[in-house]
Coordinates of C-alpha atoms and ligand atoms in Angstrom, one line a residue:
M1366 CA 9.3 15.0 -14.6
A1367 CA 8.0 12.5 -12.2
L1368 CA 7.2 10.8 -13.8
I1369 CA 10.6 11.0 -16.1
S1370 CA 13.1 10.1 -12.8
L1371 CA 11.1 7.5 -12.2
A1372 CA 11.4 5.3 -16.5
L1373 CA 14.9 7.2 -16.1
R1374 CA 15.9 5.2 -12.8
H1375 CA 14.3 1.6 -13.7
A1376 CA 15.1 2.0 -17.1
K1377 CA 18.7 1.0 -16.3
T1378 CA 17.7 -2.7 -15.3
Y1379 CA 16.2 -2.6 -18.1
W1380 CA 17.7 -1.4 -21.5
V1381 CA 18.9 -4.5 -23.2
F1382 CA 15.1 -5.4 -24.1
I1383 CA 14.7 -2.0 -24.4
V1384 CA 17.4 -1.7 -27.2
F1385 CA 16.1 -5.3 -28.5
V1386 CA 12.5 -3.8 -28.7
L1387 CA 12.9 -1.0 -30.2
V1388 CA 14.9 -2.0 -32.5
L1389 CA 12.4 -4.6 -33.5
Q1390 CA 9.6 -1.9 -34.2
L1391 CA 11.6 -0.4 -36.7
L1392 CA 12.3 -3.4 -38.7
S1393 CA 8.8 -3.7 -38.4
T1394 CA 7.6 -0.3 -39.3
M1395 CA 9.9 0.2 -41.9
A1396 CA 8.1 -3.4 -43.3
L1397 CA 4.7 -1.7 -43.2
L1398 CA 6.1 1.5 -44.9
W1399 CA 7.4 -0.6 -48.0
L1400 CA 4.8 -2.1 -48.7
P1401 CA 2.1 0.3 -50.2
S1402 CA 5.1 0.8 -52.1
L1403 CA 5.3 -2.2 -53.7
N1404 CA 1.9 -2.7 -54.4
A1405 CA 2.2 1.2 -56.5
Q1406 CA 4.7 -0.9 -58.6
I1407 CA 2.5 -4.5 -58.9
I1408 CA -0.8 -2.1 -60.5
D1409 CA 1.5 0.5 -62.1
R1410 CA 4.4 -2.0 -63.9
G1411 CA 3.1 -5.3 -63.4
I1412 CA -0.7 -4.9 -64.3
A1413 CA -0.4 -1.6 -66.7
L1414 CA 2.3 -3.4 -68.7
G1415 CA 1.1 -6.8 -68.6
D1416 CA 3.6 -7.8 -67.1
T1417 CA 3.1 -11.7 -64.7
D1418 CA 6.1 -12.6 -64.0
F1419 CA 6.9 -9.2 -62.4
I1420 CA 3.6 -9.5 -60.4
W1421 CA 5.2 -13.1 -58.8
R1422 CA 8.3 -11.9 -58.4
T1423 CA 6.9 -8.4 -56.2
G1424 CA 3.8 -10.5 -55.2
G1425 CA 6.8 -13.2 -53.2
I1426 CA 8.7 -10.3 -51.7
M1427 CA 5.6 -8.6 -50.3
L1428 CA 4.3 -12.1 -49.0
L1429 CA 7.3 -12.4 -47.7
A1430 CA 7.6 -8.6 -45.7
S1431 CA 4.3 -9.0 -44.3
F1432 CA 5.0 -12.6 -42.8
G1433 CA 8.9 -10.7 -41.6
Q1434 CA 6.7 -7.3 -40.3
L1435 CA 4.5 -10.1 -38.6
A1436 CA 7.3 -11.9 -36.6
V1437 CA 8.6 -8.9 -35.9
A1438 CA 5.7 -6.9 -34.4
V1439 CA 5.1 -10.3 -32.4
A1440 CA 8.2 -9.9 -31.0
A1441 CA 8.2 -6.8 -29.8
V1442 CA 5.5 -6.8 -28.2
Y1443 CA 6.5 -9.6 -26.3
F1444 CA 9.4 -8.5 -24.8
G1445 CA 7.5 -5.2 -24.3
A1446 CA 5.2 -6.5 -22.2
R1447 CA 7.8 -8.6 -20.1
T1448 CA 9.6 -5.1 -20.3
A1449 CA 7.0 -2.8 -18.5
M1450 CA 5.2 -6.1 -16.4
G1451 CA 8.9 -5.8 -14.9
F1452 CA 9.0 -2.8 -14.9
G1453 CA 5.3 -2.6 -13.0
R1454 CA 7.2 -5.3 -10.4
D1455 CA 10.3 -3.4 -9.5
L1456 CA 7.8 -0.5 -9.2
R1457 CA 5.4 -2.7 -6.5
R1458 CA 8.2 -4.0 -5.0
E1459 CA 9.8 -0.3 -4.6
V1460 CA 6.2 1.5 -3.1
Y1461 CA 6.0 -2.3 -1.1
R1462 CA 9.6 -1.8 0.8
K1463 CA 8.2 1.9 1.2
V1464 CA 5.4 1.6 2.9
D1465 CA 7.2 -0.8 5.5
S1466 CA 9.7 1.4 5.9
L1467 CA 7.7 4.5 7.1
A1468 CA 6.8 5.3 11.2
T1469 CA 2.9 4.6 12.3
L1470 CA 2.8 8.3 11.8
E1471 CA 3.6 9.1 8.3
A1472 CA 1.8 6.0 6.9
T1473 CA -1.9 7.6 9.5
K1474 CA -1.2 11.0 7.5
F1475 CA -1.4 9.1 4.6
G1476 CA -4.3 6.9 5.4
A1477 CA -4.0 2.9 4.1
G1478 CA -6.9 3.4 1.6
T1479 CA -4.0 6.0 -0.7
L1480 CA -1.6 3.5 0.1
I1481 CA -3.4 0.9 -1.0
T1482 CA -3.9 2.6 -4.6
R1483 CA -0.9 4.0 -4.8
G1484 CA 1.0 0.6 -4.9
T1485 CA -1.3 -1.0 -6.7
N1486 CA -3.7 1.0 -9.1
D1487 CA -1.4 4.1 -10.0
V1488 CA 2.3 1.8 -10.3
Q1489 CA -0.7 -0.3 -12.8
Q1490 CA -1.3 2.7 -14.8
I1491 CA 2.8 3.4 -15.7
Q1492 CA 3.1 0.0 -16.6
M1493 CA 0.6 0.5 -19.6
L1494 CA 2.2 3.9 -20.6
V1495 CA 5.6 1.9 -20.6
L1496 CA 4.4 -1.0 -22.2
M1497 CA 1.9 1.8 -24.8
T1498 CA 5.4 3.8 -24.8
L1499 CA 7.6 0.7 -25.9
N1500 CA 4.8 -0.7 -28.3
F1501 CA 5.0 3.2 -30.3
M1502 CA 6.9 5.6 -29.3
V1503 CA 8.9 4.5 -32.2
S1504 CA 7.1 3.3 -34.7
A1505 CA 4.1 5.8 -34.5
P1506 CA 7.1 9.1 -35.1
I1507 CA 8.9 6.6 -37.9
M1508 CA 5.0 5.5 -39.8
M1509 CA 4.9 9.3 -39.3
I1510 CA 8.2 11.2 -41.2
G1511 CA 8.2 7.8 -43.4
G1512 CA 4.6 7.9 -44.1
I1513 CA 4.7 11.3 -45.1
I1514 CA 8.2 10.8 -46.8
M1515 CA 6.8 7.6 -49.6
A1516 CA 3.5 9.7 -49.8
L1517 CA 5.6 12.6 -51.1
R1518 CA 7.7 10.4 -53.1
E1519 CA 4.4 9.1 -54.8
D1520 CA 2.6 12.9 -55.6
A1521 CA 4.2 16.0 -54.6
G1522 CA 1.4 17.1 -56.4
L1523 CA -0.9 16.2 -53.2
S1524 CA 1.4 17.3 -50.4
W1525 CA -1.2 20.3 -49.7
L1526 CA -3.2 17.1 -48.1
V1527 CA -1.5 15.3 -46.1
W1528 CA -0.6 18.9 -44.0
V1529 CA -4.2 19.6 -43.7
S1530 CA -5.0 16.4 -42.2
V1531 CA -2.8 16.4 -40.5
S1532 CA -2.8 19.1 -38.7
V1533 CA -6.5 19.2 -38.1
L1534 CA -6.1 15.7 -36.4
A1535 CA -3.6 17.1 -34.3
V1536 CA -5.4 19.8 -32.8
I1537 CA -8.7 18.6 -32.8
V1538 CA -7.6 15.4 -30.2
G1539 CA -4.5 17.7 -29.2
F1540 CA -7.7 20.0 -27.2
L1541 CA -9.4 16.6 -26.0
V1542 CA -5.8 16.1 -24.0
W1543 CA -6.0 19.4 -22.3
A1544 CA -9.5 18.9 -21.9
L1545 CA -8.6 15.5 -20.2
L1546 CA -5.9 16.1 -17.5
P1547 CA -7.3 18.1 -15.0
L1548 CA -9.8 15.1 -15.1
F1549 CA -7.5 12.5 -14.5
R1550 CA -6.4 13.8 -11.2
V1551 CA -9.3 13.8 -10.0
M1552 CA -10.2 10.7 -10.6
Q1553 CA -7.1 9.1 -9.2
D1554 CA -7.8 11.5 -6.1
K1555 CA -11.6 9.3 -6.3
V1556 CA -10.2 6.4 -6.3
D1557 CA -8.7 7.2 -3.7
A1558 CA -11.7 7.8 -1.6
I1559 CA -13.5 5.6 -2.5
N1560 CA -11.2 2.5 -1.6
N1561 CA -11.3 4.8 2.1
V1562 CA -14.4 4.4 2.3
L1563 CA -15.4 0.8 1.6
R1564 CA -12.0 0.0 3.7
E1565 CA -13.7 1.9 6.4
Q1566 CA -16.9 0.2 6.6
I1567 CA -15.8 -3.1 6.2
M1568 CA -12.9 -2.7 9.2
G1569 CA -16.0 -1.4 10.9
I1570 CA -19.0 -3.0 10.4
R1571 CA -19.8 -4.7 13.4
V1572 CA -20.1 -0.7 14.0
V1573 CA -22.5 0.2 11.7
R1574 CA -24.7 -3.3 12.1
A1575 CA -25.2 -1.9 15.9
F1576 CA -25.8 0.9 15.9
V1577 CA -28.0 0.9 12.9
R1578 CA -25.4 2.6 10.8
E1579 CA -26.2 1.3 7.6
P1580 CA -27.9 3.8 5.8
F1581 CA -26.0 6.7 6.7
E1582 CA -23.1 4.5 5.2
T1583 CA -24.1 3.5 2.1
D1584 CA -24.8 7.3 1.9
R1585 CA -21.7 8.1 2.4
Y1586 CA -20.5 5.3 0.1
G1587 CA -23.4 7.4 -2.2
V1588 CA -21.8 10.4 -2.7
A1589 CA -18.0 8.6 -2.8
N1590 CA -19.3 6.8 -5.9
R1591 CA -21.2 9.3 -7.2
E1592 CA -18.4 11.4 -7.8
I1593 CA -16.2 9.1 -9.4
T1594 CA -19.1 7.7 -11.6
D1595 CA -19.6 12.0 -12.6
V1596 CA -15.5 11.9 -12.9
S1597 CA -15.8 9.3 -15.6
V1598 CA -18.7 10.5 -17.7
K1599 CA -16.7 13.6 -17.7
V1600 CA -13.6 11.2 -19.7
G1601 CA -16.5 9.1 -21.0
N1602 CA -17.8 12.3 -23.2
I1603 CA -14.5 13.5 -24.3
F1604 CA -13.5 10.0 -24.8
V1605 CA -16.8 9.6 -27.6
L1606 CA -16.1 13.2 -29.4
M1607 CA -12.3 11.7 -29.5
F1608 CA -13.5 8.4 -31.6
P1609 CA -16.1 9.9 -33.7
V1610 CA -14.1 13.2 -35.0
I1611 CA -10.9 11.0 -36.0
M1612 CA -13.0 7.9 -38.4
M1613 CA -14.4 11.3 -39.4
V1614 CA -11.4 13.4 -40.7
L1615 CA -10.1 10.1 -41.8
H1616 CA -13.0 9.5 -43.8
L1617 CA -12.5 13.6 -45.2
A1618 CA -9.3 12.7 -45.7
T1619 CA -9.3 9.9 -47.8
G1620 CA -12.0 10.9 -50.3
A1621 CA -10.2 13.9 -50.5
V1622 CA -7.4 12.2 -51.3
L1623 CA -9.0 10.4 -54.4
W1624 CA -11.2 13.2 -55.5
F1625 CA -8.4 15.7 -55.7
G1626 CA -6.2 12.4 -57.3
G1627 CA -8.5 11.5 -59.3
Y1628 CA -8.5 14.7 -61.4
R1629 CA -4.3 14.2 -61.0
V1630 CA -4.8 11.0 -62.4
A1631 CA -6.6 12.3 -65.8
D1632 CA -5.1 14.5 -66.5
G1633 CA -1.8 11.7 -66.6
D1634 CA 0.4 13.2 -63.7
I1635 CA 0.5 9.6 -62.2
Q1636 CA -0.5 6.3 -62.6
V1637 CA -3.1 4.8 -60.7
G1638 CA -1.1 3.0 -58.2
S1639 CA 1.2 5.6 -56.9
L1640 CA -2.5 7.7 -55.9
T1641 CA -3.3 4.3 -55.0
A1642 CA -0.2 3.9 -52.0
F1643 CA -0.2 7.7 -51.7
L1644 CA -3.9 7.2 -49.4
Q1645 CA -2.7 3.8 -47.5
Y1646 CA 0.7 6.6 -47.2
L1647 CA -1.8 9.2 -45.4
M1648 CA -4.1 6.0 -43.1
Q1649 CA -0.8 5.2 -42.0
I1650 CA 0.8 8.8 -41.7
L1651 CA -2.9 9.4 -39.5
M1652 CA -2.6 6.5 -37.3
A1653 CA 0.7 7.2 -36.1
V1654 CA -0.9 10.1 -35.3
M1655 CA -3.6 8.3 -33.8
M1656 CA -1.1 6.6 -32.1
G1657 CA 1.1 9.3 -30.9
V1658 CA -2.8 10.1 -29.4
F1659 CA -3.2 7.2 -27.2
M1660 CA 0.0 7.8 -26.2
T1661 CA -0.7 11.7 -25.0
M1662 CA -3.9 10.8 -23.8
M1663 CA -2.1 8.0 -21.5
I1664 CA 0.6 11.0 -19.9
P1665 CA -1.2 12.8 -17.9
R1666 CA -3.2 10.6 -15.9
A1667 CA -0.1 8.6 -15.3
V1668 CA 1.9 11.7 -14.9
V1669 CA -0.5 11.8 -11.7
C1670 CA 0.5 8.7 -10.5
A1671 CA 4.0 8.9 -10.8
E1672 CA 3.6 12.3 -9.0
R1673 CA 1.5 10.7 -6.3
I1674 CA 4.3 7.7 -6.2
R1675 CA 6.6 9.5 -5.9
E1676 CA 5.4 11.9 -2.8
L1677 CA 5.1 8.6 -1.3
L1678 CA 8.6 7.7 -2.2
D1679 CA 10.1 11.0 -1.0
T1680 CA 8.6 10.5 2.1
K1681 CA 11.1 10.4 4.2
S1682 CA 11.0 8.0 7.4
T1683 CA 11.4 9.9 10.5
L1684 CA 12.7 6.7 12.0
S1685 CA 16.0 5.1 10.3
F1686 CA 17.1 1.9 11.7
P1687 CA 20.6 1.3 11.1
E1688 CA 21.4 -1.1 8.5
A1689 CA 23.7 -2.6 10.5
A1690 CA 24.0 -4.4 14.2
T1691 CA 26.7 -1.9 15.2
L1692 CA 25.9 -2.5 19.2
E1693 CA 25.2 -6.7 20.8
T1694 CA 22.0 -7.4 20.5
P1695 CA 21.1 -7.1 24.1
E1696 CA 21.1 -10.1 26.7
A1697 CA 19.4 -9.4 29.6
G1698 CA 17.2 -6.4 29.1
R1699 CA 16.8 -4.6 31.1
V1700 CA 15.0 -0.9 30.1
V1701 CA 15.5 2.5 30.9
F1702 CA 13.5 5.2 30.1
E1703 CA 15.7 8.5 30.7
N1704 CA 13.5 11.4 31.2
V1705 CA 11.6 10.3 27.9
T1706 CA 9.5 13.5 26.5
F1707 CA 7.1 13.1 23.9
G1708 CA 4.5 14.6 21.9
F1709 CA 3.0 13.6 18.8
P1710 CA 3.5 16.1 15.8
G1711 CA 1.4 19.4 15.7
A1712 CA -0.1 18.7 19.1
E1713 CA 0.3 21.0 21.8
K1714 CA 1.3 19.4 24.6
P1715 CA 2.8 16.3 25.6
V1716 CA 2.1 13.2 25.8
I1717 CA 4.8 11.8 27.5
K1718 CA 6.7 14.2 30.3
N1719 CA 9.8 13.3 30.9
V1720 CA 9.0 9.8 32.8
S1721 CA 12.1 8.3 34.1
F1722 CA 12.0 4.6 35.6
A1723 CA 14.4 1.1 34.9
A1724 CA 11.9 -1.8 34.3
E1725 CA 14.8 -5.2 35.7
P1726 CA 15.5 -8.6 34.6
G1727 CA 13.2 -10.9 36.3
K1728 CA 10.6 -7.8 37.6
T1729 CA 7.8 -7.1 37.3
T1730 CA 7.4 -3.1 36.9
A1731 CA 3.6 -2.6 36.0
I1732 CA 1.6 1.0 34.9
I1733 CA -1.6 1.9 36.1
G1734 CA -3.6 5.4 35.9
S1735 CA -6.6 6.5 33.8
T1736 CA -7.4 6.7 30.0
G1737 CA -5.5 8.7 27.8
A1738 CA -2.5 9.0 30.6
G1739 CA -0.1 7.5 28.1
K1740 CA 0.4 4.2 28.8
T1741 CA 0.7 2.6 25.0
V1742 CA 2.3 5.0 24.1
L1743 CA 5.0 4.4 26.5
L1744 CA 5.5 0.4 25.6
N1745 CA 5.5 2.0 22.0
L1746 CA 8.3 4.5 22.7
A1747 CA 10.1 1.5 24.0
L1748 CA 9.0 -0.4 20.7
R1749 CA 10.0 2.9 18.7
L1750 CA 7.2 3.5 17.3
Y1751 CA 7.9 7.0 17.6
D1752 CA 11.6 8.5 19.1
P1753 CA 11.1 10.4 21.8
Q1754 CA 11.7 14.2 21.2
Q1755 CA 13.6 14.5 24.9
G1756 CA 15.1 11.7 26.5
S1757 CA 16.6 8.7 25.9
I1758 CA 15.4 4.6 25.8
T1759 CA 17.8 1.9 25.9
V1760 CA 18.3 -1.8 26.8
D1761 CA 20.9 -3.2 28.8
G1762 CA 22.2 0.3 27.7
A1763 CA 21.8 0.5 24.4
P1764 CA 19.7 2.8 22.9
V1765 CA 17.0 1.4 20.5
S1766 CA 17.8 4.0 18.7
E1767 CA 21.0 2.2 17.9
L1768 CA 19.5 -1.0 17.5
T1769 CA 18.1 -2.5 13.5
R1770 CA 14.8 -4.7 13.0
D1771 CA 16.0 -7.3 14.3
Q1772 CA 17.8 -6.8 17.4
L1773 CA 14.2 -4.9 17.9
A1774 CA 12.1 -7.6 16.8
D1775 CA 14.3 -10.6 18.6
T1776 CA 14.7 -7.7 22.3
L1777 CA 11.7 -6.8 23.1
S1778 CA 8.0 -8.6 21.6
L1779 CA 4.5 -6.8 22.8
V1780 CA 1.0 -7.9 23.2
P1781 CA -0.7 -5.3 22.1
Q1782 CA -3.9 -3.8 23.4
R1783 CA -5.9 -4.9 20.3
P1784 CA -5.4 -7.2 19.5
Y1785 CA -4.5 -8.3 15.2
M1786 CA -4.6 -12.0 13.5
F1787 CA -3.5 -12.6 10.1
S1788 CA -5.2 -14.8 8.4
G1789 CA -3.8 -17.7 7.8
T1790 CA -4.0 -20.3 10.6
I1791 CA -4.2 -20.5 14.5
G1792 CA -0.6 -21.2 13.9
S1793 CA 1.0 -19.2 12.2
N1794 CA -0.4 -16.7 14.0
L1795 CA 1.3 -17.4 17.2
R1796 CA 4.5 -18.9 15.4
F1797 CA 5.0 -15.1 13.8
G1798 CA 7.1 -14.2 16.2
R1799 CA 9.4 -17.1 15.8
T1800 CA 9.0 -19.4 13.0
A1801 CA 11.0 -21.7 13.9
A1802 CA 8.9 -22.9 16.7
T1803 CA 8.0 -26.3 17.0
D1804 CA 4.2 -27.4 18.1
E1805 CA 5.0 -28.4 21.3
E1806 CA 6.1 -25.0 22.3
L1807 CA 3.4 -23.7 20.7
W1808 CA 1.1 -25.5 22.6
E1809 CA 3.0 -25.0 25.9
A1810 CA 2.7 -21.1 25.5
L1811 CA -0.9 -21.5 24.6
R1812 CA -0.8 -23.3 28.1
V1813 CA 0.6 -20.5 29.6
A1814 CA -2.1 -18.2 28.1
Q1815 CA -4.7 -20.5 29.2
G1816 CA -6.0 -20.7 25.7
E1817 CA -4.9 -23.7 25.4
D1818 CA -8.3 -25.1 26.0
F1819 CA -10.4 -23.3 23.8
V1820 CA -7.5 -24.2 20.9
R1821 CA -7.8 -28.2 21.6
E1822 CA -12.0 -28.0 21.3
R1823 CA -11.5 -26.3 17.3
E1824 CA -11.4 -29.5 14.9
L1825 CA -8.2 -28.6 14.1
G1826 CA -6.5 -27.2 16.5
L1827 CA -3.7 -25.4 15.6
D1828 CA -5.0 -25.4 11.9
E1829 CA -7.4 -23.8 12.2
P1830 CA -8.0 -20.9 10.1
V1831 CA -8.1 -17.8 11.7
S1832 CA -9.9 -15.0 8.9
Q1833 CA -7.9 -11.5 8.4
G1834 CA -7.3 -9.5 11.8
G1835 CA -8.9 -12.6 13.9
T1836 CA -12.4 -11.5 13.6
S1837 CA -13.1 -15.5 13.7
V1838 CA -12.0 -16.0 17.2
S1839 CA -13.2 -14.0 20.3
G1840 CA -12.1 -10.7 21.2
G1841 CA -11.0 -13.0 24.7
Q1842 CA -9.7 -15.6 23.1
R1843 CA -7.4 -13.4 20.6
Q1844 CA -6.3 -11.7 23.5
R1845 CA -4.9 -15.2 24.6
L1846 CA -3.6 -16.4 21.1
S1847 CA -1.8 -12.3 21.6
I1848 CA -0.3 -13.1 24.8
A1849 CA 1.0 -17.0 23.5
R1850 CA 2.4 -15.2 20.1
A1851 CA 4.7 -12.9 22.2
L1852 CA 5.4 -16.1 24.3
V1853 CA 6.7 -18.4 21.1
S1854 CA 9.3 -15.8 20.5
K1855 CA 11.1 -15.9 23.6
P1856 CA 12.0 -11.8 23.7
K1857 CA 13.7 -10.7 26.3
V1858 CA 11.8 -7.7 27.2
Y1859 CA 7.8 -8.2 27.0
L1860 CA 5.0 -5.5 27.3
F1861 CA 1.9 -6.0 28.1
D1862 CA -0.5 -3.8 26.9
D1863 CA -3.8 -4.1 29.2
S1864 CA -3.4 -7.5 28.0
F1865 CA -5.5 -9.2 30.5
S1866 CA -8.8 -6.8 30.4
A1867 CA -11.0 -9.0 28.8
L1868 CA -9.9 -12.7 31.0
D1869 CA -13.0 -13.0 33.7
V1870 CA -10.6 -12.9 37.4
A1871 CA -9.7 -16.3 37.7
T1872 CA -8.4 -16.4 34.7
D1873 CA -6.5 -13.9 34.5
A1874 CA -5.3 -15.0 38.1
R1875 CA -4.5 -18.6 36.3
L1876 CA -2.5 -16.5 33.8
R1877 CA -0.1 -14.9 36.0
A1878 CA 0.8 -18.0 37.8
A1879 CA 1.8 -19.5 35.2
L1880 CA 3.4 -16.5 33.3
P1881 CA 6.3 -16.1 36.0
S1882 CA 8.3 -19.1 35.3
A1883 CA 7.5 -19.2 31.6
T1884 CA 8.8 -15.7 30.7
Q1885 CA 11.9 -16.9 32.9
G1886 CA 14.2 -13.6 34.2
A1887 CA 13.1 -12.0 31.3
T1888 CA 11.3 -8.2 32.4
T1889 CA 8.1 -8.0 32.5
I1890 CA 6.0 -4.8 31.5
I1891 CA 2.4 -4.7 32.3
V1892 CA -0.3 -2.2 31.7
A1893 CA -3.4 -2.9 33.6
Q1894 CA -6.3 -1.9 34.7
R1895 CA -7.7 -3.6 37.2
V1896 CA -4.8 -3.4 40.5
S1897 CA -5.5 -6.5 41.4
T1898 CA -3.6 -7.5 38.2
I1899 CA -0.6 -6.1 40.1
T1900 CA -0.7 -6.4 43.2
D1901 CA 2.4 -8.5 42.7
A1902 CA 4.5 -6.3 40.7
D1903 CA 7.7 -5.7 41.9
Q1904 CA 7.7 -2.2 40.3
I1905 CA 4.0 0.2 40.1
L1906 CA 4.4 2.8 38.2
V1907 CA 1.3 5.7 38.6
I1908 CA 0.9 7.4 35.0
E1909 CA -1.6 10.3 35.4
G1910 CA -1.2 13.1 32.1
G1911 CA 2.0 11.6 31.1
E1912 CA 3.6 12.1 34.3
I1913 CA 4.7 9.4 36.8
V1914 CA 3.0 10.6 39.8
G1915 CA 3.9 7.8 42.0
R1916 CA 5.8 4.4 42.3
G1917 CA 6.4 2.0 44.2
T1918 CA 5.3 -1.9 45.4
H1919 CA 1.1 -2.6 45.9
D1920 CA 1.6 -2.2 50.0
E1921 CA 4.2 1.7 49.9
L1922 CA 1.4 3.3 46.9
L1923 CA -1.5 2.2 49.0
G1924 CA 0.3 4.6 52.1
S1925 CA 1.1 7.1 50.1
N1926 CA 0.3 7.6 47.0
E1927 CA -3.1 9.6 46.6
V1928 CA -3.8 9.1 42.5
Y1929 CA -3.2 5.1 43.1
Q1930 CA -5.5 5.3 46.1
E1931 CA -8.0 7.3 43.9
I1932 CA -8.0 4.0 41.9
V1933 CA -8.5 1.1 44.5
R1934 CA -10.9 3.5 45.8
S1935 CA -12.7 3.2 42.9
Q1936 CA -12.8 -0.5 41.8
L1937 CA -14.0 -1.4 45.0
E1938 CA -16.8 0.3 45.2
Q1939 CA -17.2 -1.1 41.7
A1940 CA -16.5 -4.5 43.4
E1941 CA -19.3 -3.7 45.8
A1942 CA -21.9 -2.0 43.4
D1943 CA -22.0 -5.3 41.7
D1944 CA -22.7 -7.4 44.2
D1945 CA -20.9 -8.4 47.6
Q1946 CA -20.3 -11.8 46.8
E1947 CA -18.8 -10.8 43.9
R1948 CA -16.3 -9.0 46.4
I1949 CA -15.2 -11.1 47.7
A1950 CA -14.0 -13.4 44.1
F1951 CA -12.7 -9.8 43.0
D1952 CA -9.4 -10.7 44.7
S1953 CA -8.4 -13.0 46.8
S1954 CA -4.7 -11.9 47.2
A1955 CA -5.3 -8.4 46.9
G1956 CA -8.9 -8.3 48.5
A1957 CA -7.5 -7.9 52.8
A1958 CA -4.6 -5.0 51.3
T1959 CA -7.7 -3.6 49.6
A1960 CA -10.2 -3.4 52.1
A1961 CA -7.3 -1.6 54.4
A1962 CA -7.1 0.5 51.6
Y1963 CA -10.5 1.3 51.4
G1964 CA -10.8 1.5 55.5
A1965 CA -8.0 3.8 56.0
K1966 CA -9.4 6.2 52.9
R1967 CA -12.4 6.4 54.6
E1968 CA -10.6 7.5 57.4
V1969 CA -8.9 10.4 56.3
E1970 CA -12.4 11.9 54.5
Ligands
LIG538 N1 -3.3 10.3 21.4 C1 -3.0 11.3 20.0 N2 -2.6 9.8 18.6 C2 -2.4 9.0 18.4 C3 -2.0 8.1 19.7 C4 -2.8 8.7 20.8 O1 -2.7 12.0 19.6 N3 -2.0 8.7 17.2 C5 -2.9 11.2 22.6 C6 -4.4 10.4 22.8 C7 -4.1 10.1 24.5 C8 -2.9 9.8 24.6 O2 -2.8 10.6 23.5 O3 -4.5 12.0 25.1 C9 -2.6 9.3 25.9 O4 -3.1 8.0 24.7 P1 -2.7 6.1 25.5 O5 -3.1 5.5 24.0 O6 -1.0 6.2 25.6 O7 -3.3 6.1 26.3 P2 -3.3 4.7 26.7 O8 -3.1 3.6 26.9 O9 -3.1 5.6 28.9 O10 -4.8 4.9 27.7 P3 -6.1 3.6 27.3 O11 -5.8 3.3 29.1 O12 -7.8 4.0 26.7 O13 -5.7 2.7 26.6
LIG539 MG1 -4.1 2.2 26.0

């Protein structure tokens, strides 16, 4: 049913083509049905009576009919193919748009592997079926019914042969198709499985190598591969049966026609020409049955694919974005969280609990907390990767849920914890948020992000190719490029998710010194691991288990907040343990304060 509804929806676009193809197929089939009877006339009238004129005339007509049929058939196939490919393209586009609109949550639920299979292989299966339908849907039934009528006109006495052979063929083939059906469903799932394993392994290849897990991963792939092989072999076995069986029925039918027909010719019931025509019609009928079978064989697989595509298309994105802008795009970028609570679907406890804060334009708001505290989730909520269950998130008073995607993208820019680069060049990646940016602007952003030097060192500079995922640059370089990318897009709100962790302390300091002039009055929210990164922030939020357990400036928190003191102390101890020398370098500005706090904490103990 999914198949029919998908097909009908798209048939609207192509109905002119479809009708045209069907008419062409009709003409072609009628020509094919006409030819054997002309042939019979040549034999029975022309040859039997020695009428050469008649032979020439009828032969000429047959020649014309053949060429006409050829031309019409070619045209039908050509337009049929165009229609089917166009249909495939539309469906692929629809799937792509859907995937694009899915919230991260739903996309993760499906998994990348199956989303890719559905958008490619599944669509292709349906596209194939559409092509076959256009080619055979009209011609097969007409050929069959027309063939039967014509055959009976030639010799009604042999009609039982038609019924017997058609029924035998239909029963056998029907049984085989019935056996194939469940296998096709399994097959498509296995294609998903193998895609998933392969994808994961390519993505995680470094880890696999590092842990020498190749044998294990190879086994995993082996299992998936064997499973798909097993199913394919089963399908293959059935196919292997199918063709000999069909051929056998065809040959038996031919033999029977000649055998029984021979007697009838000998008895003078029919003429030789009629018998020849009858044989040709029977072949056409059985061919039509075979074409029908090919189609029915494709249907089960296409139905499975259609259901899978339907399932995807029917998935309502939990996030809907307004189509047209109803609110002004925020100008200042004041981000306000009010009593925000968020939990992942199915999880017992919320990950963010009752969080309220305001991040002011021109100021830096820092978020610090242990790993798993909910810092990344908090930033993702502002970006609207998820919607909170309770509370509101606004920018300049406008709820983020009422801003269009473009407005959101113009307003907020995220430097993710794990930066991602797209295949292309350094320049194309930096222009991701604003394609119109000039080279000069890119260099300026790189300068601020402390990435200028290493890009200058590259032979091609901004045109240096970057591989998918950014694996051709180092982690720290990727992080700097990602920071530069955010700077290029010039948003009102910058969200840095632990973006300075891969930088050494000195570079970190230089970057933070350069940032304020580059971000020019924008709101900056920084998630950080190192206390030294955020000592001069206007406001620091200490977050623990999804809750804000402290807020204030560095000095305020040092005096009053135990969690913060604990973080500072542990980092200082770490630095001390590393090396006294390094402790001095730990952070020139925060060092004194940190040491003081450490002393204070010691006194308390
Ligand atoms: N979480 C989840 N499902 C996700 C993402 C996160 O269940 N798709 C959970 C795991 C964590 C909690 O949410 O317990 C908070 O995750 P965060 O990514 O927000 O944690 P942090 O960013 O604070 O940690 P880190 O400092 O390690 O980046
Ligand atoms: Mg995080």
